[in-house]
XYZ file of C-alpha atoms in Angstrom:
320
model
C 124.545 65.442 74.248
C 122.550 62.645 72.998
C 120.204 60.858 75.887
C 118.042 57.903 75.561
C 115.540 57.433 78.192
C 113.913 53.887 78.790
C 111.245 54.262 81.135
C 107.756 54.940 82.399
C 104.807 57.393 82.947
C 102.621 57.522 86.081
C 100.068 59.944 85.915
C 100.598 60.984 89.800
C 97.735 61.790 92.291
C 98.568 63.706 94.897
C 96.961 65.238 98.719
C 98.840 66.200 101.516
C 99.121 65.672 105.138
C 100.309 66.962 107.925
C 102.351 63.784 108.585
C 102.693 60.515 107.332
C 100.147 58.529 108.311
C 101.407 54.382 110.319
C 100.314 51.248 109.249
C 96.378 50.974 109.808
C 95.799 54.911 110.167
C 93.268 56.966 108.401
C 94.375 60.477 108.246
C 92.319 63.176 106.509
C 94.196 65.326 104.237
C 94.232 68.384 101.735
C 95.475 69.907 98.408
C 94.716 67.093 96.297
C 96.050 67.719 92.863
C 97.157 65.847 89.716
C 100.300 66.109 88.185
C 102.769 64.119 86.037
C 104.939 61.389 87.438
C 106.711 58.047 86.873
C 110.763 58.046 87.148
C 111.451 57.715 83.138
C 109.623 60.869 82.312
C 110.850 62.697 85.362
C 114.325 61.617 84.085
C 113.411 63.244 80.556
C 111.944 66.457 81.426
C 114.939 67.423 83.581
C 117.783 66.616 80.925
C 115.705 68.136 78.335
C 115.831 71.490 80.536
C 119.523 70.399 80.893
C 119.940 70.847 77.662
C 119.996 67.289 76.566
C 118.937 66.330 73.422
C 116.357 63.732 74.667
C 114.644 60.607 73.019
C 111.972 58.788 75.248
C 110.914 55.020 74.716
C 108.596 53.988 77.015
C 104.552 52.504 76.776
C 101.437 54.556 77.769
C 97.139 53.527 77.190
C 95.394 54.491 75.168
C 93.408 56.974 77.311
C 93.679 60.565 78.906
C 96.214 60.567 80.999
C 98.451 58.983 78.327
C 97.331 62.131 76.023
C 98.371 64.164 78.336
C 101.806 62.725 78.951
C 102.764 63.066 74.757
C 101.508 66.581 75.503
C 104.205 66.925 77.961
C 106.647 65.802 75.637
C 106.005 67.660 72.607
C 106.377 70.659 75.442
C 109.374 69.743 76.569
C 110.940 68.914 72.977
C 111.052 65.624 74.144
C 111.144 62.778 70.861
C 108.462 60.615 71.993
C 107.972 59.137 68.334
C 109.539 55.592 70.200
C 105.963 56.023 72.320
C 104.371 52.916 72.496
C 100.630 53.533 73.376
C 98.675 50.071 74.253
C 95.435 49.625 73.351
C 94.805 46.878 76.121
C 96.623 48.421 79.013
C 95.685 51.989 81.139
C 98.609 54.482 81.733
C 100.278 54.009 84.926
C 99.143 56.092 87.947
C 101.220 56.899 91.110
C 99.326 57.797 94.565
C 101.801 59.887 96.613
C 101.037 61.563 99.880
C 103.598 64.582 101.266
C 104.008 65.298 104.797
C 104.893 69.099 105.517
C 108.285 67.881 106.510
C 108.942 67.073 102.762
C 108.537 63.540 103.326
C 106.463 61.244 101.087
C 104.575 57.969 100.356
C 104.521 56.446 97.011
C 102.486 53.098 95.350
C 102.350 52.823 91.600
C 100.020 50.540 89.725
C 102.490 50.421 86.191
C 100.036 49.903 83.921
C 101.434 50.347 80.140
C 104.996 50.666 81.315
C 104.488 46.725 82.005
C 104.082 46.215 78.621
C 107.342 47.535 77.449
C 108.847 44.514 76.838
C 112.463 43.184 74.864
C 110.765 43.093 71.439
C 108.998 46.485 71.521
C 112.337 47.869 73.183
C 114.023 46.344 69.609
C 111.846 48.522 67.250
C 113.443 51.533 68.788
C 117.456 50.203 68.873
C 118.246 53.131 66.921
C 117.393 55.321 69.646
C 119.426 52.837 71.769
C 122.847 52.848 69.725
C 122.907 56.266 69.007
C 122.772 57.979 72.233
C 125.288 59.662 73.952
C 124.127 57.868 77.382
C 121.193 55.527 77.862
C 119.581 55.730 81.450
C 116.544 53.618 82.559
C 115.139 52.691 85.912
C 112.744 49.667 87.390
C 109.228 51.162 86.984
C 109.046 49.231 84.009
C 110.039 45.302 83.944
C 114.106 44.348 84.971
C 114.569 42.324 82.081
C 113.354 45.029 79.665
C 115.951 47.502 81.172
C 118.562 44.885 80.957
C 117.866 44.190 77.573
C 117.704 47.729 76.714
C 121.265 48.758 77.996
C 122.704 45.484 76.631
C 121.807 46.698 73.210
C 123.134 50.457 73.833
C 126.298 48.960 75.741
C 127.144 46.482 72.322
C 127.549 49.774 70.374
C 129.645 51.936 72.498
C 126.849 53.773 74.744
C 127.694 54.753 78.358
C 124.552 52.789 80.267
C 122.933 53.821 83.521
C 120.850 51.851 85.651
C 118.804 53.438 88.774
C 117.271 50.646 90.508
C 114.377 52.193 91.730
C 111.990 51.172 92.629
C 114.106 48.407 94.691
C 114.851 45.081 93.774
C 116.909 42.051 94.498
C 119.471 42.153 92.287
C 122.206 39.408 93.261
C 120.706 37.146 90.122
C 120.774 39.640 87.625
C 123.516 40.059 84.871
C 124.646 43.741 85.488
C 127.342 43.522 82.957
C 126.019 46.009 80.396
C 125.848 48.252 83.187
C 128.451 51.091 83.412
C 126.901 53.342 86.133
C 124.388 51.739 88.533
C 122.939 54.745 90.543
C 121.177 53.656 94.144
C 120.207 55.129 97.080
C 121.128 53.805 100.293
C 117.391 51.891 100.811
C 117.833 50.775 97.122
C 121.173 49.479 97.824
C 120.199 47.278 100.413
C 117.915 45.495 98.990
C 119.602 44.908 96.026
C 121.847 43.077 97.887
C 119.274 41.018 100.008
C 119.487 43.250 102.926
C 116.988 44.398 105.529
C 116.163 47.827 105.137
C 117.986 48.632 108.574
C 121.042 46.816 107.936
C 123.863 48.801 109.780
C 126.232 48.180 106.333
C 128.081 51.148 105.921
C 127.776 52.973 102.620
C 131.125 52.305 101.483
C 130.778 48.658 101.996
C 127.456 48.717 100.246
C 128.837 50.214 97.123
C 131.833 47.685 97.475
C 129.432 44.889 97.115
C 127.515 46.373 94.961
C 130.346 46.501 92.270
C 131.079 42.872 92.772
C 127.364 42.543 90.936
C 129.095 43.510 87.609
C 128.513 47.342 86.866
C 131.543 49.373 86.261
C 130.630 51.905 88.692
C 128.357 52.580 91.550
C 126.873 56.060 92.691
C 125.017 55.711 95.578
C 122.446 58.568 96.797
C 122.855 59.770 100.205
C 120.468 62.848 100.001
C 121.302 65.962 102.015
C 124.825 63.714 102.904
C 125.463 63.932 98.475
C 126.585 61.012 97.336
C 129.261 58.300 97.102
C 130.850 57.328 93.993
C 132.666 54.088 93.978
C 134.259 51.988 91.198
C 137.951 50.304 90.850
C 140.129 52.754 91.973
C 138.087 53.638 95.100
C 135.250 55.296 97.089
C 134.618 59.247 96.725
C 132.379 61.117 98.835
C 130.486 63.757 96.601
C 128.993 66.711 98.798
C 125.456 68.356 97.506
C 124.537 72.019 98.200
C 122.592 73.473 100.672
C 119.209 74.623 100.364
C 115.644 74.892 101.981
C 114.243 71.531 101.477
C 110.434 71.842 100.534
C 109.831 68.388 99.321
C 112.208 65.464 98.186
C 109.854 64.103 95.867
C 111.328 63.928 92.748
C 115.154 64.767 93.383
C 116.346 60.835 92.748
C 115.145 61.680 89.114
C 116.684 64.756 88.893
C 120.031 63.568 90.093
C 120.018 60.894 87.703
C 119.194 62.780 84.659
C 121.737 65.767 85.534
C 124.630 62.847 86.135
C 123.712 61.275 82.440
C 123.666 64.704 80.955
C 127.247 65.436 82.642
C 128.654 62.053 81.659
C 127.401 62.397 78.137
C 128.772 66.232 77.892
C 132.402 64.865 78.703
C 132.775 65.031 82.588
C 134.290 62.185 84.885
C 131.887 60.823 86.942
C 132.874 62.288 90.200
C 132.611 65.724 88.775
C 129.287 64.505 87.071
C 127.538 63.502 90.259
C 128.682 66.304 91.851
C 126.983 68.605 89.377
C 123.852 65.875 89.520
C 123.899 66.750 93.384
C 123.194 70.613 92.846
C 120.651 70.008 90.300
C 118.819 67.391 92.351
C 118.704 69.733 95.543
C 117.736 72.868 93.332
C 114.527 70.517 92.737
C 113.982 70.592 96.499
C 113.274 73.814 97.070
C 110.038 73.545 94.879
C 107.093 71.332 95.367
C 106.101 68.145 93.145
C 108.398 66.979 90.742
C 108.228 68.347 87.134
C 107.423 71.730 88.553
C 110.365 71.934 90.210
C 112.885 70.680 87.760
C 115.628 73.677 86.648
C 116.706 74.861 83.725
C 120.200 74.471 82.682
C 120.798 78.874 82.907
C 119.066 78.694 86.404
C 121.684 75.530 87.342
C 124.343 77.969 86.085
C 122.944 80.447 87.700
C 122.942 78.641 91.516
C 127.048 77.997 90.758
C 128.042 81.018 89.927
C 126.591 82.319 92.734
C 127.576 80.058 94.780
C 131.152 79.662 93.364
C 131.292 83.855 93.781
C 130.054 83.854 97.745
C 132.498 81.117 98.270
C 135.499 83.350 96.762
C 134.446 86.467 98.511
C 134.384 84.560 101.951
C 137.586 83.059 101.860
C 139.422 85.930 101.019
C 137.335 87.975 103.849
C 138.731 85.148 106.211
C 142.267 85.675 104.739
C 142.382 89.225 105.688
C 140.926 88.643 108.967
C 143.673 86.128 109.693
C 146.216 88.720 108.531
Protein backbone atom coordinates (compact mmCIF):
# COMPACT_ATOMS: atom_id res chain seq x y z
CA UNK A 1 0.00 0.00 0.00
CA UNK A 2 0.61 3.54 -0.69
CA UNK A 3 1.24 5.81 2.70
CA UNK A 4 1.74 9.44 2.95
CA UNK A 5 3.19 10.66 6.09
CA UNK A 6 2.78 14.44 7.13
CA UNK A 7 4.82 15.03 10.00
CA UNK A 8 7.91 15.88 12.00
CA UNK A 9 11.52 15.01 13.12
CA UNK A 10 12.88 15.49 16.66
CA UNK A 11 16.26 14.56 17.00
CA UNK A 12 15.59 12.89 20.64
CA UNK A 13 17.98 13.17 23.68
CA UNK A 14 17.70 10.76 25.98
CA UNK A 15 19.11 9.66 30.02
CA UNK A 16 17.44 7.58 32.30
CA UNK A 17 16.29 7.44 35.78
CA UNK A 18 15.37 5.39 38.19
CA UNK A 19 11.98 7.16 38.47
CA UNK A 20 10.35 10.03 37.26
CA UNK A 21 11.41 12.82 38.84
CA UNK A 22 7.98 15.62 40.64
CA UNK A 23 7.62 19.01 39.93
CA UNK A 24 10.76 20.99 41.36
CA UNK A 25 13.08 17.75 41.73
CA UNK A 26 16.56 17.35 40.52
CA UNK A 27 17.31 13.77 40.02
CA UNK A 28 20.69 12.58 38.71
CA UNK A 29 20.52 10.13 36.01
CA UNK A 30 22.41 7.75 33.48
CA UNK A 31 22.68 6.28 29.92
CA UNK A 32 22.37 9.38 28.11
CA UNK A 33 22.15 8.67 24.45
CA UNK A 34 20.89 10.22 21.19
CA UNK A 35 18.59 8.74 18.99
CA UNK A 36 15.91 9.63 16.40
CA UNK A 37 12.49 10.85 17.35
CA UNK A 38 9.47 13.04 16.50
CA UNK A 39 5.94 11.14 15.86
CA UNK A 40 5.93 11.64 11.81
CA UNK A 41 9.16 9.82 11.33
CA UNK A 42 8.42 7.25 13.97
CA UNK A 43 5.15 6.77 11.98
CA UNK A 44 7.36 6.22 8.70
CA UNK A 45 9.99 3.96 9.78
CA UNK A 46 7.49 1.45 11.19
CA UNK A 47 5.15 1.20 7.98
CA UNK A 48 8.13 1.17 5.88
CA UNK A 49 9.22 -2.13 7.90
CA UNK A 50 5.46 -2.91 7.46
CA UNK A 51 5.91 -3.08 4.20
CA UNK A 52 4.37 0.17 3.22
CA UNK A 53 5.39 1.91 0.43
CA UNK A 54 6.14 5.21 2.29
CA UNK A 55 6.42 8.96 1.16
CA UNK A 56 7.44 11.50 3.98
CA UNK A 57 6.65 15.36 3.80
CA UNK A 58 7.72 17.03 6.59
CA UNK A 59 10.53 20.23 7.31
CA UNK A 60 14.01 19.73 8.91
CA UNK A 61 17.31 22.69 9.34
CA UNK A 62 19.64 22.91 7.73
CA UNK A 63 22.14 21.36 10.20
CA UNK A 64 23.33 17.87 11.59
CA UNK A 65 20.77 16.43 13.06
CA UNK A 66 18.58 17.14 10.00
CA UNK A 67 21.47 15.20 7.92
CA UNK A 68 21.13 12.63 9.88
CA UNK A 69 17.37 12.23 9.75
CA UNK A 70 17.48 12.04 5.44
CA UNK A 71 20.11 9.44 6.35
CA UNK A 72 17.50 7.57 8.13
CA UNK A 73 15.29 7.74 5.35
CA UNK A 74 17.29 6.80 2.49
CA UNK A 75 17.88 3.62 5.08
CA UNK A 76 14.66 2.90 5.53
CA UNK A 77 13.58 3.38 1.71
CA UNK A 78 11.70 6.06 2.91
CA UNK A 79 10.86 8.95 -0.22
CA UNK A 80 11.92 11.94 1.54
CA UNK A 81 12.31 13.94 -1.87
CA UNK A 82 8.93 16.09 -0.30
CA UNK A 83 11.82 17.08 2.55
CA UNK A 84 11.67 20.51 3.17
CA UNK A 85 15.02 21.58 4.84
CA UNK A 86 14.88 25.40 6.23
CA UNK A 87 17.62 27.40 6.09
CA UNK A 88 16.34 29.74 9.01
CA UNK A 89 14.98 27.17 11.38
CA UNK A 90 17.10 24.19 13.56
CA UNK A 91 15.67 20.58 13.41
CA UNK A 92 13.43 19.80 16.16
CA UNK A 93 14.84 18.10 19.30
CA UNK A 94 12.86 16.02 21.89
CA UNK A 95 14.29 15.65 25.66
CA UNK A 96 12.78 12.40 27.04
CA UNK A 97 13.64 10.85 30.34
CA UNK A 98 12.63 6.84 31.03
CA UNK A 99 11.97 5.56 34.36
CA UNK A 100 12.89 1.72 34.76
CA UNK A 101 9.22 1.10 35.00
CA UNK A 102 8.95 2.00 31.22
CA UNK A 103 7.51 5.21 31.97
CA UNK A 104 8.61 8.48 30.31
CA UNK A 105 8.80 12.32 30.12
CA UNK A 106 8.73 14.12 26.92
CA UNK A 107 9.18 18.22 25.85
CA UNK A 108 9.86 19.01 22.23
CA UNK A 109 11.11 22.34 20.99
CA UNK A 110 9.58 21.77 17.00
CA UNK A 111 11.86 23.65 15.35
CA UNK A 112 11.56 23.12 11.34
CA UNK A 113 8.44 21.04 11.68
CA UNK A 114 6.87 24.64 12.58
CA UNK A 115 7.59 25.72 9.39
CA UNK A 116 5.64 23.22 7.48
CA UNK A 117 3.01 25.26 6.63
CA UNK A 118 -0.37 25.02 3.94
CA UNK A 119 1.68 26.33 0.99
CA UNK A 120 4.80 24.16 1.36
CA UNK A 121 2.29 21.19 2.20
CA UNK A 122 0.77 22.22 -1.62
CA UNK A 123 4.11 21.62 -3.49
CA UNK A 124 3.89 18.04 -2.44
CA UNK A 125 -0.20 17.35 -3.22
CA UNK A 126 0.87 14.67 -5.38
CA UNK A 127 2.15 12.78 -2.59
CA UNK A 128 -1.17 13.75 -0.91
CA UNK A 129 -3.73 12.43 -3.67
CA UNK A 130 -2.01 9.50 -4.48
CA UNK A 131 -1.67 7.63 -1.35
CA UNK A 132 -3.34 4.77 -0.29
CA UNK A 133 -3.83 6.43 3.36
CA UNK A 134 -2.52 9.77 4.55
CA UNK A 135 -1.70 9.86 8.40
CA UNK A 136 -0.30 12.97 10.22
CA UNK A 137 -0.15 13.99 13.83
CA UNK A 138 0.19 17.55 15.89
CA UNK A 139 4.00 17.91 16.24
CA UNK A 140 3.78 20.08 13.44
CA UNK A 141 1.06 23.08 13.27
CA UNK A 142 -3.08 21.91 13.38
CA UNK A 143 -3.91 23.86 10.52
CA UNK A 144 -1.13 22.36 8.36
CA UNK A 145 -2.46 18.80 9.18
CA UNK A 146 -5.91 19.92 8.46
CA UNK A 147 -5.03 21.30 5.34
CA UNK A 148 -3.04 18.38 4.44
CA UNK A 149 -5.84 15.67 4.86
CA UNK A 150 -8.39 18.06 3.30
CA UNK A 151 -6.41 17.85 0.14
CA UNK A 152 -5.87 13.86 0.34
CA UNK A 153 -9.65 13.47 1.53
CA UNK A 154 -10.94 15.70 -1.92
CA UNK A 155 -9.36 12.88 -4.00
CA UNK A 156 -10.51 9.74 -2.46
CA UNK A 157 -7.65 9.12 0.30
CA UNK A 158 -8.57 7.40 3.60
CA UNK A 159 -7.16 10.31 6.22
CA UNK A 160 -5.87 9.73 9.73
CA UNK A 161 -5.41 12.13 12.32
CA UNK A 162 -3.47 11.27 15.78
CA UNK A 163 -3.80 14.20 17.89
CA UNK A 164 -0.80 14.01 19.68
CA UNK A 165 0.60 15.89 21.12
CA UNK A 166 -2.92 17.07 22.74
CA UNK A 167 -4.98 19.77 21.77
CA UNK A 168 -8.33 21.39 22.10
CA UNK A 169 -10.08 20.41 19.37
CA UNK A 170 -13.92 21.43 19.79
CA UNK A 171 -13.13 24.52 17.13
CA UNK A 172 -11.54 22.63 14.61
CA UNK A 173 -13.19 21.36 11.30
CA UNK A 174 -12.52 17.53 11.55
CA UNK A 175 -14.47 16.81 8.48
CA UNK A 176 -11.68 15.58 6.21
CA UNK A 177 -10.97 13.32 8.91
CA UNK A 178 -11.89 9.60 8.46
CA UNK A 179 -9.98 7.98 11.40
CA UNK A 180 -9.03 10.23 14.34
CA UNK A 181 -6.72 7.99 16.54
CA UNK A 182 -6.39 9.28 20.47
CA UNK A 183 -5.39 8.05 23.51
CA UNK A 184 -7.40 8.37 26.47
CA UNK A 185 -5.20 11.70 27.87
CA UNK A 186 -5.44 12.96 24.20
CA UNK A 187 -9.05 12.47 24.18
CA UNK A 188 -9.74 14.51 26.98
CA UNK A 189 -8.37 17.31 26.16
CA UNK A 190 -9.56 17.44 22.91
CA UNK A 191 -12.70 17.77 24.27
CA UNK A 192 -11.87 20.48 26.97
CA UNK A 193 -11.52 18.04 29.70
CA UNK A 194 -9.30 17.84 32.77
CA UNK A 195 -6.88 15.26 32.47
CA UNK A 196 -8.69 13.27 35.39
CA UNK A 197 -12.07 13.54 34.13
CA UNK A 198 -13.88 10.25 35.24
CA UNK A 199 -15.58 10.16 31.37
CA UNK A 200 -15.68 6.76 30.47
CA UNK A 201 -13.94 5.73 27.27
CA UNK A 202 -16.93 4.93 25.43
CA UNK A 203 -18.46 8.22 26.12
CA UNK A 204 -15.26 9.93 25.15
CA UNK A 205 -15.16 8.39 21.76
CA UNK A 206 -19.01 9.18 21.50
CA UNK A 207 -18.21 12.79 21.77
CA UNK A 208 -15.46 12.65 20.06
CA UNK A 209 -17.34 11.59 16.80
CA UNK A 210 -19.79 14.37 17.23
CA UNK A 211 -16.42 16.61 16.28
CA UNK A 212 -16.84 15.41 12.62
CA UNK A 213 -14.37 12.41 11.92
CA UNK A 214 -15.89 9.31 10.59
CA UNK A 215 -14.34 7.19 13.09
CA UNK A 216 -12.59 7.26 16.37
CA UNK A 217 -9.87 4.74 17.71
CA UNK A 218 -8.97 5.52 20.95
CA UNK A 219 -5.62 4.04 22.63
CA UNK A 220 -6.02 2.35 25.83
CA UNK A 221 -2.46 0.77 26.08
CA UNK A 222 -2.06 -2.61 27.76
CA UNK A 223 -6.32 -2.38 27.90
CA UNK A 224 -5.95 -2.28 23.44
CA UNK A 225 -8.10 -0.08 22.16
CA UNK A 226 -11.66 1.10 21.41
CA UNK A 227 -12.92 1.63 18.05
CA UNK A 228 -16.02 3.64 17.73
CA UNK A 229 -17.88 5.11 14.72
CA UNK A 230 -21.80 4.94 13.60
CA UNK A 231 -22.70 1.64 14.14
CA UNK A 232 -21.10 1.39 17.62
CA UNK A 233 -18.23 0.98 20.14
CA UNK A 234 -15.74 -2.15 19.82
CA UNK A 235 -13.31 -3.04 22.32
CA UNK A 236 -10.01 -4.19 20.49
CA UNK A 237 -7.72 -6.39 22.88
CA UNK A 238 -3.66 -6.04 22.37
CA UNK A 239 -1.24 -8.92 23.15
CA UNK A 240 0.67 -9.63 25.95
CA UNK A 241 4.18 -9.04 26.37
CA UNK A 242 7.07 -7.85 28.74
CA UNK A 243 6.76 -4.19 28.66
CA UNK A 244 10.36 -2.58 28.58
CA UNK A 245 9.45 0.89 27.64
CA UNK A 246 6.22 2.51 26.08
CA UNK A 247 8.02 5.09 24.39
CA UNK A 248 7.24 4.98 21.02
CA UNK A 249 4.24 2.40 20.76
CA UNK A 250 1.45 5.39 19.99
CA UNK A 251 3.55 5.67 16.69
CA UNK A 252 3.74 2.29 16.05
CA UNK A 253 0.08 1.64 16.50
CA UNK A 254 -0.75 4.31 14.25
CA UNK A 255 1.42 3.43 11.42
CA UNK A 256 0.50 -0.48 11.61
CA UNK A 257 -3.49 0.68 11.63
CA UNK A 258 -2.78 2.96 8.29
CA UNK A 259 -0.83 0.17 6.75
CA UNK A 260 -3.86 -2.34 7.57
CA UNK A 261 -6.51 0.11 6.40
CA UNK A 262 -4.62 0.85 3.24
CA UNK A 263 -3.92 -3.12 2.58
CA UNK A 264 -7.84 -3.70 2.60
CA UNK A 265 -8.80 -4.52 6.29
CA UNK A 266 -11.88 -3.02 8.27
CA UNK A 267 -10.84 -0.99 10.85
CA UNK A 268 -11.59 -3.16 13.77
CA UNK A 269 -9.46 -5.87 12.34
CA UNK A 270 -6.87 -3.05 11.46
CA UNK A 271 -6.43 -1.78 14.98
CA UNK A 272 -6.37 -4.98 16.20
CA UNK A 273 -3.36 -5.89 14.10
CA UNK A 274 -2.00 -2.07 15.02
CA UNK A 275 -2.33 -3.37 18.75
CA UNK A 276 0.22 -6.36 18.27
CA UNK A 277 2.58 -4.33 16.38
CA UNK A 278 2.53 -1.46 18.86
CA UNK A 279 3.16 -3.88 21.93
CA UNK A 280 5.90 -5.90 19.90
CA UNK A 281 7.64 -2.28 20.11
CA UNK A 282 7.45 -2.59 23.89
CA UNK A 283 9.50 -5.16 24.52
CA UNK A 284 12.55 -3.15 23.12
CA UNK A 285 13.93 0.08 24.31
CA UNK A 286 13.67 3.63 22.46
CA UNK A 287 11.58 3.91 19.64
CA UNK A 288 13.04 3.26 16.12
CA UNK A 289 15.09 0.48 17.59
CA UNK A 290 12.36 -1.27 18.54
CA UNK A 291 10.04 -1.01 15.62
CA UNK A 292 9.32 -4.76 13.84
CA UNK A 293 9.50 -5.91 10.72
CA UNK A 294 6.50 -7.04 8.93
CA UNK A 295 8.05 -11.21 8.89
CA UNK A 296 8.81 -10.71 12.69
CA UNK A 297 4.88 -9.26 13.11
CA UNK A 298 3.99 -12.46 11.22
CA UNK A 299 6.08 -14.21 13.04
CA UNK A 300 4.52 -13.12 16.81
CA UNK A 301 0.82 -14.35 15.17
CA UNK A 302 1.56 -17.35 14.05
CA UNK A 303 2.91 -18.19 17.07
CA UNK A 304 0.61 -16.93 18.91
CA UNK A 305 -2.39 -18.04 16.74
CA UNK A 306 -0.58 -21.84 16.99
CA UNK A 307 -0.25 -21.79 21.13
CA UNK A 308 -3.75 -20.58 21.17
CA UNK A 309 -4.98 -23.72 18.97
CA UNK A 310 -2.91 -26.21 20.82
CA UNK A 311 -4.40 -24.96 24.24
CA UNK A 312 -7.85 -25.10 23.48
CA UNK A 313 -7.90 -28.36 22.17
CA UNK A 314 -5.65 -29.56 25.33
CA UNK A 315 -8.64 -28.03 27.40
CA UNK A 316 -11.15 -29.93 25.16
CA UNK A 317 -9.73 -33.22 25.96
CA UNK A 318 -9.36 -32.47 29.49
CA UNK A 319 -13.05 -31.63 29.66
CA UNK A 320 -13.78 -34.92 27.88
Amino acid sequence: MRLTVVGSYAKALVMTVDRLPEAGETLLGREYRETYGGKGSDMAVQAARLGADVAYVGAVGDDAHGAEFRALMAAEGVDDTRVTVDPTAPTGVGFIVKDTAGRNLIVVDKGANDQLLPDVLDASADALRGADVVLTQLEIPLGSALHALGVARHAGVTTMLNPAPAVDLRGADLSAVDVLTPNEHEARVALGLPPGDPTAVEELARRLLALGPRAVVVTRGEDGALVADATGTTAVPTAAVDVVDSNGAGDSFNAALAVALGEGRDLRCAAAFAGVVAALCCEHWETVPSYRTRAEVEEFLATTKATTKATTKATMKERA
